[in-house]
Coordinates of C-alpha atoms in Angstrom, one line a residue:
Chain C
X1 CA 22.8 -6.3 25.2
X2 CA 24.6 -3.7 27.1
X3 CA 26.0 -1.7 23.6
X4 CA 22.3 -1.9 23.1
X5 CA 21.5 -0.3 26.0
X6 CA 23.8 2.0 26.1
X7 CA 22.6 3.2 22.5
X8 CA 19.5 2.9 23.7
X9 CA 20.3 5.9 26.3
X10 CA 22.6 7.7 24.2
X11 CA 19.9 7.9 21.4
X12 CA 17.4 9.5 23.9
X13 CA 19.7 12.1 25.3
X14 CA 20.7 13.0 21.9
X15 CA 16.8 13.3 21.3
X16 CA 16.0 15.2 24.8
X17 CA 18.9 17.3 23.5
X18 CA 17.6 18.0 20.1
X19 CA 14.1 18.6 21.3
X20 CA 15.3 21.7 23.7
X21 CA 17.9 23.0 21.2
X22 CA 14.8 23.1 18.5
X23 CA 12.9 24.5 21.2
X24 CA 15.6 27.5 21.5
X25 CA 16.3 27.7 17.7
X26 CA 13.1 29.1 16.8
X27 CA 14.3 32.6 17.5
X28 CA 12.1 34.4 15.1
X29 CA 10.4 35.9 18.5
X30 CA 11.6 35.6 22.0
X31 CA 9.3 34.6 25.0
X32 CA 8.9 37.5 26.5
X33 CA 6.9 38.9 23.2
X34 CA 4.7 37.3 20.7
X35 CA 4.4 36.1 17.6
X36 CA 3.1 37.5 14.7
X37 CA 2.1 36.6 11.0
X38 CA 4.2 37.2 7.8
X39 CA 1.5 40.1 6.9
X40 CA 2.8 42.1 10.7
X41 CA 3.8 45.6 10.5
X42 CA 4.8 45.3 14.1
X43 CA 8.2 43.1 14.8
X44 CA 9.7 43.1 19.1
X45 CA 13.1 41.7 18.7
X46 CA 14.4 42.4 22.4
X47 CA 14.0 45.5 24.1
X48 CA 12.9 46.9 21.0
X49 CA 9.3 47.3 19.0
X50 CA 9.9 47.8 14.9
X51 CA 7.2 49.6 12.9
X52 CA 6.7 49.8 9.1
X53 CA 5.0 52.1 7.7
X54 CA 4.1 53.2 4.1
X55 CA 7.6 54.3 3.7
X56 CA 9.6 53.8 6.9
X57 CA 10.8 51.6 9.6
X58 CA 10.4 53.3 13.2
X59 CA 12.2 52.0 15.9
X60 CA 11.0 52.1 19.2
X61 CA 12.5 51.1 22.7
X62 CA 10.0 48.8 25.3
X63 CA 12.9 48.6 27.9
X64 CA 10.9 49.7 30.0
X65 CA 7.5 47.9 28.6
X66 CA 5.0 50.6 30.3
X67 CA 6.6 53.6 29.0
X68 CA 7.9 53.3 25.2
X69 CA 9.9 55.4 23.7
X70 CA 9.8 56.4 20.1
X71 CA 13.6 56.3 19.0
X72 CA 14.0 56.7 15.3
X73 CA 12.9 56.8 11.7
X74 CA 14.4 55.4 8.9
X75 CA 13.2 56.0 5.5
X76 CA 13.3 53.2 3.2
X77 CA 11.4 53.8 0.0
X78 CA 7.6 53.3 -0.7
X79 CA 4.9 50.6 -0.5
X80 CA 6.9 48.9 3.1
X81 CA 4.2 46.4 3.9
X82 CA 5.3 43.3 6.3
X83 CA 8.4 43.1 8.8
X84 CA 9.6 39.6 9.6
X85 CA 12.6 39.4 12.7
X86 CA 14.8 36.6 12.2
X87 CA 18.2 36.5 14.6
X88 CA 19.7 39.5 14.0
X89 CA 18.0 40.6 11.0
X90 CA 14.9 42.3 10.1
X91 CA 13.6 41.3 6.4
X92 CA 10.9 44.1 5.4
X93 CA 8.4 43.1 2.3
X94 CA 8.2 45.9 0.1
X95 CA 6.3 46.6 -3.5
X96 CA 9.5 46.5 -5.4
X97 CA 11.5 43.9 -3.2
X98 CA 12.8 42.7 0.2
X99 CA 14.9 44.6 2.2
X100 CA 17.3 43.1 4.6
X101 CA 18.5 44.9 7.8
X102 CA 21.0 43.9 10.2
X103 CA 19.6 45.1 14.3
X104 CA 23.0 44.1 16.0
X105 CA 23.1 47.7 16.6
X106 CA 19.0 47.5 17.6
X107 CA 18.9 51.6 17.9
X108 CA 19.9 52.0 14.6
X109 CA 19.0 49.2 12.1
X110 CA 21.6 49.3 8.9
X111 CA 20.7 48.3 5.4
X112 CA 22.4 45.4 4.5
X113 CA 20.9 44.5 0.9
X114 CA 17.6 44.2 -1.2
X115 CA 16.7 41.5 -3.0
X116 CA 14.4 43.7 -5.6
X117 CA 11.9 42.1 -7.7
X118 CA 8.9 43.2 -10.0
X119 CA 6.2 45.5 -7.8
X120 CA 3.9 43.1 -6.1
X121 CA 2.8 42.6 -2.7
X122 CA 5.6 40.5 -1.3
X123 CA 5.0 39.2 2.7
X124 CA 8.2 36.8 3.2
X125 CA 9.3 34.2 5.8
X126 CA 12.9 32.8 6.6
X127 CA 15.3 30.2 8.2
X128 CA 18.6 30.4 8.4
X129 CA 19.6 30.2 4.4
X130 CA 16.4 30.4 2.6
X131 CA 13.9 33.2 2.6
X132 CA 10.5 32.4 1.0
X133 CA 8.6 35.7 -0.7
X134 CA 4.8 35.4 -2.3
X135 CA 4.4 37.8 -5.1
X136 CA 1.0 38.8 -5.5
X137 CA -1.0 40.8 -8.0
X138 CA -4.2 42.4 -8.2
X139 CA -6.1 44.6 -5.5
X140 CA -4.0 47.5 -4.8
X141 CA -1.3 45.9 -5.8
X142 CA -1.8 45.5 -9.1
X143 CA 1.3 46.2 -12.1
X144 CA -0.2 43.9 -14.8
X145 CA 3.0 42.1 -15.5
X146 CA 3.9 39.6 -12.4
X147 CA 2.6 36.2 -12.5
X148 CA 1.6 35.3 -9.2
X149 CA 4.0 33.2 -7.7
X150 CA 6.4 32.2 -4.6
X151 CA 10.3 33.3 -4.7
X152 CA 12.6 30.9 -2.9
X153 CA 15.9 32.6 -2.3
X154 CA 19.5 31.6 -1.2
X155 CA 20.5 34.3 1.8
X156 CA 23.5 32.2 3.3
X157 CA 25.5 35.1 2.5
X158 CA 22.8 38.1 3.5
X159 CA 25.0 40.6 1.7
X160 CA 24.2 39.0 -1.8
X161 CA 20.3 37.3 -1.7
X162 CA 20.4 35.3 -5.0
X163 CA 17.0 34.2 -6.3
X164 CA 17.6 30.4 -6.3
X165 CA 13.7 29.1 -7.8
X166 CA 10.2 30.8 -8.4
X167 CA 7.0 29.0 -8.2
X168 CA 3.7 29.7 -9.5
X169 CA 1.2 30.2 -6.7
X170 CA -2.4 31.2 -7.1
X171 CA -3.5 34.2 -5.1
X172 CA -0.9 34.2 -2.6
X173 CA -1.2 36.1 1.2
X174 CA 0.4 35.5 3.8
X175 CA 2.8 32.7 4.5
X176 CA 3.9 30.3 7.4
X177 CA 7.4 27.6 7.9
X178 CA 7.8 25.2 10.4
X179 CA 11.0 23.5 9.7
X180 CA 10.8 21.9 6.2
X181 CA 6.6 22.2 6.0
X182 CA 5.4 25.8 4.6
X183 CA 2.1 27.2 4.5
X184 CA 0.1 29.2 2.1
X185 CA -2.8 31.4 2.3
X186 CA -4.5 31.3 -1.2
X187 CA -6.9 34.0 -0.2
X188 CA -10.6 32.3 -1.4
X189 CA -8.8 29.4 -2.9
X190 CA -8.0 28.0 0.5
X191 CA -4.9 26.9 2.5
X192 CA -1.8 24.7 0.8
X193 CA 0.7 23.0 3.0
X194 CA 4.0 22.4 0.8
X195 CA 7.1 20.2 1.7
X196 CA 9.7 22.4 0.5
X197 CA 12.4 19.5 1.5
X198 CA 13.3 19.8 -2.5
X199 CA 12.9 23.6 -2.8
X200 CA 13.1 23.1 -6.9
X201 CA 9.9 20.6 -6.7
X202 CA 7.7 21.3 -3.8
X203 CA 5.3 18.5 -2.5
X204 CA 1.5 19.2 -1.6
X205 CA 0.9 17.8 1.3
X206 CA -2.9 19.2 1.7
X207 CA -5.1 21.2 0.3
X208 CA -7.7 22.9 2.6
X209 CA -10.4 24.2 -0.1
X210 CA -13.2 25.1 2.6
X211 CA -12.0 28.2 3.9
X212 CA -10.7 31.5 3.0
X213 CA -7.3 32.5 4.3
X214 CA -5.1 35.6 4.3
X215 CA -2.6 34.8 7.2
X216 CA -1.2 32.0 9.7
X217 CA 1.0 31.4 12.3
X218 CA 2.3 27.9 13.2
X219 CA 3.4 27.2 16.5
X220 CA 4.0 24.3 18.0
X221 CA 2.1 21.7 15.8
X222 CA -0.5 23.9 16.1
X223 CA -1.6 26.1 13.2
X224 CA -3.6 29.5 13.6
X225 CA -5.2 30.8 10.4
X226 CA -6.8 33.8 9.7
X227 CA -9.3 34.5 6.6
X228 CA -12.4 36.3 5.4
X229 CA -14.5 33.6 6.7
X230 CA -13.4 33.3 9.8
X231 CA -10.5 32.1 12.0
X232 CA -9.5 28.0 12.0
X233 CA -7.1 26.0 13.6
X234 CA -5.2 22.9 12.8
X235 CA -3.5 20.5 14.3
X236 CA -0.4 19.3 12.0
X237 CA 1.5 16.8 14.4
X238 CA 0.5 14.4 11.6
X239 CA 1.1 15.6 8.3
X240 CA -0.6 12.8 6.1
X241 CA -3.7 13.8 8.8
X242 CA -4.0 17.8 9.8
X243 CA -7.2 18.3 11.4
X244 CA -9.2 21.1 11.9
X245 CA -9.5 21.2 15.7
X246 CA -11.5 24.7 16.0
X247 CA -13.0 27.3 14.1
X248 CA -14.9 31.1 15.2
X249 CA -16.5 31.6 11.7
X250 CA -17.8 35.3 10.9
X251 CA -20.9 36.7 12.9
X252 CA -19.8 34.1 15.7
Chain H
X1 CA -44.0 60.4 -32.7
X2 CA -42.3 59.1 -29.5
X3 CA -39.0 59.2 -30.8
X4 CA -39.5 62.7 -31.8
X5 CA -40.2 63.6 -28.2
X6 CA -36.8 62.1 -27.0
X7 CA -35.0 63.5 -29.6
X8 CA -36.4 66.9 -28.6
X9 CA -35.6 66.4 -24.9
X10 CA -32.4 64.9 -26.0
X11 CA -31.6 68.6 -28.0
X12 CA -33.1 70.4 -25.2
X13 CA -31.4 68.7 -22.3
X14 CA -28.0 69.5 -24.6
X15 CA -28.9 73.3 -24.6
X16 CA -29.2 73.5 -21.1
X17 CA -25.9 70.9 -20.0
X18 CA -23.9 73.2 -22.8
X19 CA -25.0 76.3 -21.2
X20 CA -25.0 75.4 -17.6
X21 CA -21.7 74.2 -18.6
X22 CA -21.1 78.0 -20.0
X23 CA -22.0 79.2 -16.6
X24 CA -20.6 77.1 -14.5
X25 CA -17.0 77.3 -15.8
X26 CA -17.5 81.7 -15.2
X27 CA -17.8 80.6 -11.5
X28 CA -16.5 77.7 -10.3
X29 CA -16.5 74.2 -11.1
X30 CA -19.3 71.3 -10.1
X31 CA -18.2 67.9 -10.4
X32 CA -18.6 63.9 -9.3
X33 CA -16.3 62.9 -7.5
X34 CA -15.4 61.5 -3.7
X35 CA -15.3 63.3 -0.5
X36 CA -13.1 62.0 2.9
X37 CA -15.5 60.9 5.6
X38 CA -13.9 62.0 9.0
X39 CA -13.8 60.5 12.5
X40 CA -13.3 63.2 15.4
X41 CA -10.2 63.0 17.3
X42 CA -11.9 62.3 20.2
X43 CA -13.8 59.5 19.1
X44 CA -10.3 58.4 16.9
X45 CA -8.7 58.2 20.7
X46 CA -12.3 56.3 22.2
X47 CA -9.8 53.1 23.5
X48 CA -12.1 51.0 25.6
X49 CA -12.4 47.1 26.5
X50 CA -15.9 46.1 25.4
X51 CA -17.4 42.7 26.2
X52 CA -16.9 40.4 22.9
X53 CA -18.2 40.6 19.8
X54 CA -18.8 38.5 16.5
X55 CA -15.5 38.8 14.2
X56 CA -16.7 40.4 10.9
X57 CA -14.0 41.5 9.1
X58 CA -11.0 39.9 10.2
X59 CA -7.3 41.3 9.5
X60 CA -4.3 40.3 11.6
X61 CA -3.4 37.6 13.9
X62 CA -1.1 37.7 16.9
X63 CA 0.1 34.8 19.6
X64 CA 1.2 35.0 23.4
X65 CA 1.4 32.4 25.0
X66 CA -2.0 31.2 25.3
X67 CA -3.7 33.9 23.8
X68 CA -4.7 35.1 20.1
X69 CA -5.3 38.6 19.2
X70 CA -7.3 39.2 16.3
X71 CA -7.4 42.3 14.4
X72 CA -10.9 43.5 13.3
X73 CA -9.8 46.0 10.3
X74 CA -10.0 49.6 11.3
X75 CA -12.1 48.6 14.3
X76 CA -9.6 46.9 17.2
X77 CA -8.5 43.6 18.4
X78 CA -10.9 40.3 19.8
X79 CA -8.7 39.1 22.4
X80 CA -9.0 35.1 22.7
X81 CA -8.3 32.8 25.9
X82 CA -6.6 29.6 23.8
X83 CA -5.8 27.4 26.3
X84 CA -7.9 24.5 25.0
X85 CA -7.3 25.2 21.2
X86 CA -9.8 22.9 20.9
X87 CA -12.3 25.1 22.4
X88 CA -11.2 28.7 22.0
X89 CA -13.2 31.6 23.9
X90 CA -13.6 35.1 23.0
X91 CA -13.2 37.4 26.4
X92 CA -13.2 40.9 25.3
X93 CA -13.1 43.5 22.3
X94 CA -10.8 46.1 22.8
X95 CA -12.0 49.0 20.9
X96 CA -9.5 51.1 18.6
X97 CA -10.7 53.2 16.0
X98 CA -8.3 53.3 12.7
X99 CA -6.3 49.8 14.0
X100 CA -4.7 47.1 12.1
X101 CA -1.5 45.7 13.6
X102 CA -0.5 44.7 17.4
X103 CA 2.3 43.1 18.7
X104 CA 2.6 42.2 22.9
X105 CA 5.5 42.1 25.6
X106 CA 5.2 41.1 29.1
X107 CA 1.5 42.4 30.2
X108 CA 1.8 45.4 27.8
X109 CA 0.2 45.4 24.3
X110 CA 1.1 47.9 21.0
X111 CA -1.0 48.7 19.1
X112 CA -1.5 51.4 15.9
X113 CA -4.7 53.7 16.7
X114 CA -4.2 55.6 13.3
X115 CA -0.6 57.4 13.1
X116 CA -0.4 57.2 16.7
X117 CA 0.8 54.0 18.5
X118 CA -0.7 53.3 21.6
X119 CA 0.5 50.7 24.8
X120 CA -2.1 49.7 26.4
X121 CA -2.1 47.3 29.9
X122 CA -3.3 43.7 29.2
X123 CA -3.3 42.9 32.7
X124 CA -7.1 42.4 33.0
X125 CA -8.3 42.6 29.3
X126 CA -11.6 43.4 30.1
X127 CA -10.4 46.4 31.8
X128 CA -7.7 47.3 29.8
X129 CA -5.8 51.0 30.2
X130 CA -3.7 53.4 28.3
X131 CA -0.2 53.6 29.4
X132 CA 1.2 55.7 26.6
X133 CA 0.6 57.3 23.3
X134 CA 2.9 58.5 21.0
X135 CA 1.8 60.6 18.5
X136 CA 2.2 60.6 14.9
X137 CA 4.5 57.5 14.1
X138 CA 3.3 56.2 11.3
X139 CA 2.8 57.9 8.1
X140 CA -0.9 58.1 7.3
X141 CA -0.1 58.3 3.0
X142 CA -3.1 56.3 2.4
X143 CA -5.7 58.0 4.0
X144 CA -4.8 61.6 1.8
X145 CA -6.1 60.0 -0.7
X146 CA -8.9 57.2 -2.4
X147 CA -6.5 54.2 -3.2
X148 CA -7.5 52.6 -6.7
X149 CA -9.7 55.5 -8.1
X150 CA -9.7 58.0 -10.7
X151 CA -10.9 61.1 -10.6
X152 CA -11.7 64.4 -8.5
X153 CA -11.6 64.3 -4.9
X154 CA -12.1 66.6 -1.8
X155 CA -8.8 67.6 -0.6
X156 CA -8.1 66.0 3.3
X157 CA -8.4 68.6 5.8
X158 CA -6.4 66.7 9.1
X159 CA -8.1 69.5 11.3
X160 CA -11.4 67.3 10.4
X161 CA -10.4 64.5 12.2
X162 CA -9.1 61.1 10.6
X163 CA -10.3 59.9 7.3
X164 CA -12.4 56.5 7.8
X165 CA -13.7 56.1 4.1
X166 CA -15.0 57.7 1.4
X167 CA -18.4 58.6 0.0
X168 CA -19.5 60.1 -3.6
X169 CA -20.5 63.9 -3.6
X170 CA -20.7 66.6 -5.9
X171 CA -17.5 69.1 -5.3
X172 CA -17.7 71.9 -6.0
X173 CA -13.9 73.5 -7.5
X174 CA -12.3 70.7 -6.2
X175 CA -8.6 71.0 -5.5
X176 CA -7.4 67.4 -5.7
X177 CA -7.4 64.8 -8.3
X178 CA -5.5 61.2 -9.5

């Protein structure tokens, strides 16, 4: 009976602990700032604001939050489209691939590789080995030769990203990940929430076919999505159940 | 008898494109094509809370803490109190000509207001204020020209203002083209 007990309280801690560690590892944005979607241009990491453009990445330092200071550009290439911050890293979706650069220095941000790919429009999300890019055709990204499709590669070793499994994904936007649950934005097609658990045979686990959706943001169990018809959210606590707990549709 | 009379119109209406054609080219060139549609500089920089307004044509989202920004494309940003997600509430429209992306730290929210980037005080978002602009950040590539068209265009003239959109015209000697 006492072992049991003891287990008992051991388990818990070992929970409690787990639960603030979780808390802290989701360092893709720091308190202080927000959070963004995988289609951002705008990334804060610290005291410091990153801008894409078209072609560059401008760094900017918010130390003092009132009066920003523009500190550098850095020219990257053409067709720069999304910026996601992860640790120390920035990863920058681009036409012809994803760039990855290292902010340990956060004045002047370093090229560390590029994972290039056919010209698409690429937004892309990451944990700590994985980064998951949506290729998409069509609009002003069109080339004719891509199918659509979602890229799932290994970047353990950031120096050498190694395209691990591709997908085929209709209409992809922007994308979401929380933990081993990703989301989709099919654009008209609706919203797809994949267990990538297996990244070599991902799992639907729902299919939201009633709205339109170009971007999300999960946070929390809670996800925020963004679309052409207006702007939902769900509530994803319970996977075999997420709920729609709010929506401001267009003209509201 | 009535398809004589269109083929005679038909001839005629050849004569006169082949020799206004004839004259035209002596001069200077008339053609179809698109011409920039400006915004003034001072109305570009127009950065104003507003009350809120219906979301039309929604682009970006952004979180902190328990609010949402919304980006309406080209237009500004619906700020939204979320602290019953359940029940979301639209408190104010912050007006910013040429805007797309935002990002926020502490009370201070960035924002893109064309090639410029803008922070603007959050404190009381109905009332919100400019703390700084710096100019000419971004690089404005897509707004030099029509993206996905073919054809002649009106050259950008930056002195105009900021291009918002285009609309059909007929150029005359135009100096740009895709």
């Amino acid at each position: 009976m006492k072992s049991k007990l003891t287990y008992l309280i051991i388990a818990s801690v070992m929970l409690i602990i787990n639960a603030c560690s979780k808390d802290n590892g989701d360092i893709s944005y720091d308190s202080r700032s927000g959070q963004g979607g995988s289609m951002a241009r705008f990334a804060i990491k610290g005291n410091y604001l990153y801008v894409v453009d078209n072609q560059s990445l401008n760094v900017l330092d918010i130390s003092n939050l009132d009066d920003p200071q523009f500190i550098d550009k850095i020219e990257i290439g053409f067709g720069i489209e999304t910026i996601f911050p992860f640790k120390d890293n920035l990863f920058l979706g681009a036409q012809d691939g994803m760039y990855i650069y290292d902010i340990t220095n956060p004045e002047s941000p370093s090229q560390t590789s590029v994972y290039e790919h056919i010209t698409s429009c690429d937004p892309v999300v990451v944990n700590d080995s994985l980064a998951f890019v949506t290729l998409r055709n069509g609009g002003s990204c069109q080339t004719g030769f891509t199918e659509d499709q979602l890229d799932i590669i290994d970047i353990s070793d950031l120096d050498y990203p190694i395209n691990l499994v591709s997908h085929e994904m209709t209409e992809p936007y922007g994308l979401g990940l929380d933990s081993i649950i990703l989301f989709i934005c099919h654009g008209e097609e609706g919203l797809g929430i994949y267990d990538v658990s297996n990244i070599y045979s991902l799992k639907i686990v729902d299919f939201k076919t009633n709205i339109s959706a170009y971007d999300v943001i999960p946070y929390n169990k809670n996800l925020l999505v963004v679309g052409e018809t207006g702007f939902y959210q769900y509530d994803y606590s319970n996977l075999n159940n997420i709920t729609l707990i709010s929506q401001i549709l267009i003209g509201e | 008898m009535r398809k004589m009379k269109t083929i005679n119109l038909f001839i005629a209406l050849l004569f006169v494109s082949i020799f206004s054609a004839c004259v035209i080219s002596d001069e200077e060139i008339e053609v179809e094509g698109l011409k920039p549609i400006y915004i003034s500089k001072t109305e570009a920089y127009n950065v104003a809370s507003q009350a809120a307004i219906p979301i039309t044509v929604p682009g970006k989202i952004y979180r902190y803490h328990n609010f949402i920004f919304i980006n309406e494309k080209g237009k500004g940003i619906h700020i939204i109190d979320n602290t019953t997600p359940s029940a979301p509430l639209k408190i104010a429209f912050i007006n910013i000509p040429g805007n797309y992306d935002m990002a926020v730290s502490g009370t201070v929210l960035y924002a893109d207001n064309f090639t410029d980037i803008i922070a603007l005080d959050l404190t009381d978002p109905t009332n919100i204020t400019i703390l700084k602009r710096i100019p000419n950040v971004m690089s404005a590539t897509n707004s030099y020209y029509p993206e996905n068209y073919t054809g002649y265009f009106e050259c950008v003239d930056t002195t105009q203002g900021y291009v918002v959109g285009w609309e059909e015209a007929v150029l005359i000697d135009p100096k740009c083209n895709l």
